[in-house]
Coordinates of C-alpha atoms in Angstrom, one line a residue:
M228 CA -49.7 100.3 25.5
T229 CA -51.2 98.3 28.6
I230 CA -52.1 99.3 32.2
F231 CA -50.5 96.5 34.2
L232 CA -51.6 95.4 37.6
C233 CA -49.4 93.7 40.2
A234 CA -51.3 90.3 40.7
T235 CA -50.3 90.1 44.4
C236 CA -51.6 93.5 45.5
G237 CA -53.6 94.9 42.5
T238 CA -51.7 98.1 42.2
S239 CA -52.0 99.6 38.7
F240 CA -49.0 101.2 36.8
P241 CA -48.7 103.8 34.0
D242 CA -49.3 102.6 30.4
S243 CA -46.3 100.6 29.2
A244 CA -45.5 98.3 26.5
T245 CA -44.1 95.8 29.1
P246 CA -44.7 95.0 32.6
P247 CA -42.8 97.0 35.2
A248 CA -39.6 95.5 36.5
A249 CA -41.0 95.2 40.1
C250 CA -43.8 96.2 42.2
P251 CA -42.5 98.7 44.9
I252 CA -45.5 98.2 47.0
C253 CA -44.9 94.5 47.3
D254 CA -41.0 95.0 47.6
D255 CA -41.9 97.0 50.8
E256 CA -41.5 95.1 54.2
R257 CA -45.2 95.6 54.7
Q258 CA -46.2 93.4 51.8
Y259 CA -44.4 90.6 50.0
V260 CA -43.4 89.2 46.7
P261 CA -44.7 85.5 46.4
A262 CA -42.1 82.8 46.4
S263 CA -43.2 82.2 42.9
G264 CA -42.0 85.5 42.0
Q265 CA -43.6 88.8 40.7
A266 CA -46.5 88.3 38.5
W267 CA -48.7 90.8 36.5
T268 CA -52.2 91.0 35.0
T269 CA -54.3 93.5 33.3
R270 CA -57.8 95.1 33.8
D271 CA -59.3 93.1 30.7
A272 CA -57.9 90.0 32.2
L273 CA -59.5 90.5 35.7
A274 CA -63.0 91.4 34.0
K275 CA -62.9 87.8 32.3
T276 CA -62.3 86.0 35.5
Y277 CA -63.7 88.0 38.4
R278 CA -66.9 89.7 39.4
N279 CA -67.7 92.1 42.3
A280 CA -70.1 90.9 45.0
W281 CA -72.1 93.3 46.8
Q282 CA -73.3 93.4 50.6
H283 CA -75.8 95.8 52.1
H284 CA -74.7 96.4 55.8
E285 CA -76.9 99.1 57.1
P286 CA -79.0 101.9 55.5
N287 CA -76.6 103.8 53.0
L288 CA -73.6 101.5 53.4
F289 CA -72.6 98.7 50.9
S290 CA -69.5 96.8 50.4
I291 CA -67.9 95.6 47.1
Q292 CA -65.6 92.7 46.9
P293 CA -64.3 90.8 44.1
V294 CA -64.9 87.0 43.8
P295 CA -63.0 84.7 43.9
A296 CA -60.4 86.5 46.1
L297 CA -58.3 88.9 44.2
G298 CA -55.0 90.4 45.4
I299 CA -55.1 91.2 49.1
N300 CA -58.8 90.3 49.1
Q301 CA -60.0 93.6 50.7
R302 CA -63.4 95.1 50.2
A303 CA -64.3 98.6 49.3
F304 CA -67.3 100.6 50.9
L305 CA -69.9 102.6 49.0
L306 CA -71.3 105.2 51.5
R307 CA -74.2 107.2 50.5
T308 CA -74.9 110.6 51.8
P309 CA -77.2 113.4 50.8
S310 CA -74.2 115.4 49.6
G311 CA -72.9 112.6 47.5
N312 CA -71.5 109.2 47.7
V313 CA -68.1 108.1 49.0
L314 CA -66.1 105.2 47.9
W315 CA -64.0 104.1 50.8
D316 CA -60.8 102.0 50.0
C317 CA -60.8 100.4 46.5
V318 CA -60.6 97.3 44.7
A319 CA -58.9 96.2 41.5
L320 CA -62.0 95.2 39.6
L321 CA -64.2 97.8 38.1
D322 CA -66.5 96.1 35.4
D323 CA -69.6 97.2 33.6
A324 CA -71.9 95.8 36.0
T325 CA -70.2 97.5 38.8
K326 CA -70.5 100.8 36.9
A327 CA -74.1 100.4 36.3
L328 CA -74.9 99.5 39.9
V329 CA -72.8 102.5 41.2
D330 CA -74.6 104.7 38.8
S331 CA -78.0 103.5 39.9
L332 CA -77.0 104.4 43.5
G333 CA -76.1 107.8 42.9
G334 CA -72.5 107.7 41.5
I335 CA -69.3 108.7 43.4
A336 CA -68.4 112.2 44.5
A337 CA -65.2 111.3 46.5
I338 CA -62.8 108.4 46.8
A339 CA -60.7 108.1 50.1
I340 CA -58.2 105.2 50.7
S341 CA -56.9 104.1 54.1
H342 CA -53.3 103.2 52.8
P343 CA -51.4 102.3 49.6
H344 CA -52.1 98.7 49.7
Y345 CA -55.6 99.5 48.7
Y346 CA -54.9 102.1 46.0
T347 CA -55.3 99.4 43.2
V348 CA -57.0 101.1 40.1
M349 CA -58.4 104.2 42.0
Q350 CA -57.6 106.2 38.9
D351 CA -60.2 104.3 36.8
W352 CA -62.8 104.6 39.5
A353 CA -62.3 108.3 39.7
E354 CA -62.4 108.7 35.8
A355 CA -65.4 106.5 35.4
F356 CA -67.5 108.6 38.1
G357 CA -65.9 112.0 37.9
A358 CA -64.7 111.6 41.2
T359 CA -61.9 113.3 43.3
I360 CA -59.4 111.0 45.1
H361 CA -58.3 112.1 48.5
L362 CA -55.1 110.6 49.8
H363 CA -53.0 111.7 52.7
A364 CA -49.8 113.5 51.7
A365 CA -47.6 111.5 54.2
D366 CA -48.1 108.5 51.8
A367 CA -47.5 110.4 48.4
A368 CA -44.4 108.5 47.7
H369 CA -46.4 105.3 47.2
I370 CA -48.5 106.5 44.5
V371 CA -47.0 104.7 41.4
R372 CA -49.5 105.8 38.8
P373 CA -49.9 109.7 39.0
D374 CA -53.3 111.0 38.2
A375 CA -54.9 114.5 38.0
N376 CA -57.8 113.4 40.0
V377 CA -55.5 112.6 42.9
H378 CA -55.7 115.4 45.6
L379 CA -53.4 115.2 48.6
W380 CA -54.3 116.5 52.1
H381 CA -51.9 117.5 54.8
E382 CA -54.1 118.0 58.0
E383 CA -54.7 115.5 60.8
T384 CA -58.3 115.6 59.9
R385 CA -60.4 116.6 56.7
Q386 CA -64.0 116.8 56.5
L387 CA -64.9 115.0 53.1
L388 CA -68.6 115.8 53.0
P389 CA -71.0 116.7 55.8
G390 CA -71.0 114.0 58.3
V391 CA -68.0 112.3 56.8
T392 CA -64.4 113.0 58.1
L393 CA -61.2 111.5 57.3
I394 CA -58.8 111.1 60.2
R395 CA -55.0 110.6 59.8
A396 CA -54.2 107.7 62.4
G397 CA -50.9 106.6 61.1
G398 CA -49.7 103.3 62.3
H399 CA -49.3 100.8 59.4
F400 CA -48.5 103.7 57.0
D401 CA -47.6 107.3 58.2
G402 CA -50.6 108.5 56.3
G403 CA -52.8 105.7 57.5
T404 CA -56.5 107.1 57.5
V405 CA -59.8 105.9 58.9
L406 CA -63.2 107.3 58.0
H407 CA -65.6 108.7 60.5
W408 CA -69.3 108.4 59.5
A409 CA -71.4 110.6 62.0
D410 CA -74.7 110.3 60.3
T411 CA -75.6 106.7 60.4
E412 CA -79.4 106.3 60.5
D413 CA -79.3 105.6 64.3
K414 CA -76.9 108.4 64.8
A415 CA -74.6 106.3 66.9
G416 CA -71.8 106.7 64.3
A417 CA -69.4 104.3 62.6
M418 CA -65.9 103.9 61.8
L419 CA -64.5 102.4 58.5
V420 CA -61.0 101.6 59.4
G421 CA -59.3 99.4 56.5
D422 CA -56.7 97.6 58.3
I423 CA -55.2 100.6 60.2
L424 CA -57.1 98.8 63.0
Q425 CA -57.5 95.3 62.3
V426 CA -60.8 93.7 63.4
T427 CA -59.9 90.3 64.7
P428 CA -62.0 87.0 64.4
G429 CA -65.1 87.2 66.6
G430 CA -65.5 91.0 66.5
H431 CA -64.3 91.3 70.1
R432 CA -60.9 92.9 69.6
V433 CA -58.7 94.9 67.3
S434 CA -55.1 94.6 66.5
F435 CA -52.3 96.8 65.0
M436 CA -49.3 95.8 62.9
W437 CA -46.6 97.5 60.9
S438 CA -46.6 94.4 58.5
Y439 CA -49.4 91.8 58.5
P440 CA -48.0 89.5 56.2
N441 CA -44.5 89.5 57.7
M442 CA -45.9 89.7 61.2
M443 CA -43.9 92.7 62.4
P444 CA -45.6 94.8 65.3
L445 CA -46.1 98.4 65.7
S446 CA -44.4 100.1 68.6
A447 CA -46.2 101.3 71.6
V448 CA -45.7 105.0 70.5
K449 CA -47.4 104.3 67.3
I450 CA -50.3 102.5 68.6
R451 CA -51.0 105.2 71.1
H452 CA -50.9 107.7 68.1
V453 CA -53.6 105.6 66.4
T454 CA -55.9 105.5 69.3
D455 CA -55.5 108.9 70.4
A456 CA -56.4 110.2 66.9
I457 CA -59.6 108.5 66.9
A458 CA -60.6 108.8 70.8
P459 CA -62.3 112.2 70.4
W460 CA -64.9 110.9 67.8
R461 CA -68.2 109.4 68.6
Y462 CA -68.8 106.1 67.1
D463 CA -70.5 102.7 68.2
R464 CA -69.2 100.2 65.4
I465 CA -66.4 99.4 63.2
Y466 CA -66.1 97.9 59.7
G467 CA -62.7 96.5 58.8
A468 CA -61.1 95.7 55.5
F469 CA -62.1 92.1 55.0
A470 CA -65.3 90.3 54.9
G471 CA -66.8 89.5 58.3
Q472 CA -64.6 92.0 60.2
Y473 CA -67.4 93.9 62.1
I474 CA -67.7 95.2 65.7
P475 CA -71.5 95.9 66.0
T476 CA -71.4 97.9 69.4
D477 CA -69.2 99.4 72.1
A478 CA -66.4 99.7 69.7
P479 CA -64.4 102.6 71.5
A480 CA -64.2 100.5 74.7
I481 CA -63.0 97.4 72.6
V482 CA -60.3 99.6 70.9
A483 CA -59.1 101.0 74.3
R484 CA -58.9 97.4 75.9
S485 CA -57.3 95.9 72.9
A486 CA -54.7 98.8 72.7
A487 CA -53.7 98.5 76.3
R488 CA -53.3 94.8 76.1
Y489 CA -51.2 94.9 73.0
I490 CA -49.0 97.5 74.7
E491 CA -48.8 95.5 77.8
L492 CA -47.6 92.3 75.8
I493 CA -45.1 94.1 73.6
A494 CA -43.5 95.9 76.7

């Protein structure tokens, strides 16, 4: 029996003798199946071809990203806190080197993921580090590999650890989640947003989409829901899902201006 992974999005499926007939994550209109057709890989195959690159962004915040590009090519973040470490979002590669590095930094107490496109092999990360996975219940139908370490939350916000709060912003997915980190070293605060808010090139705007690969926009109502959800929280900078996506300062004003312009254009 084998754990098969979708080669396009990295989602892992339960043990089976043969690959699944399809990947429901990629069949959904927010993702895509390549013109070449559905393809599958395995965890062992990935470990032979890829490695994880690490970047230190600021005190207590690291990103982890497979190279060469794997699946959707998102990065995960390891956030260190005095109460335990958090893995924000997830990547499909978990090799021995990554396990050793994470252990040396204090392990992982909790895993939180912005939306189903980044679930990948969250189950393996949880098992490796004895961590609990926190997913919003609104996206429960997209969990294709059930696991006892997955805990669903139903509120609009949830304090994950002291100074670390999950916010249900919606938008891209009904349970679309962002992470608020209050206790940055400078106390200015940061948001880790996946692509619930998409940081654009240059770091001067954010954007919002129902489907990024299929270029299907969100409605004005859903955009307002996203921005209203994060407006009460104090933060100065934003880290997005992909390498280079960073707003270093004045992020709340940038979000507000970007949302207003987006709504103006689609109206």
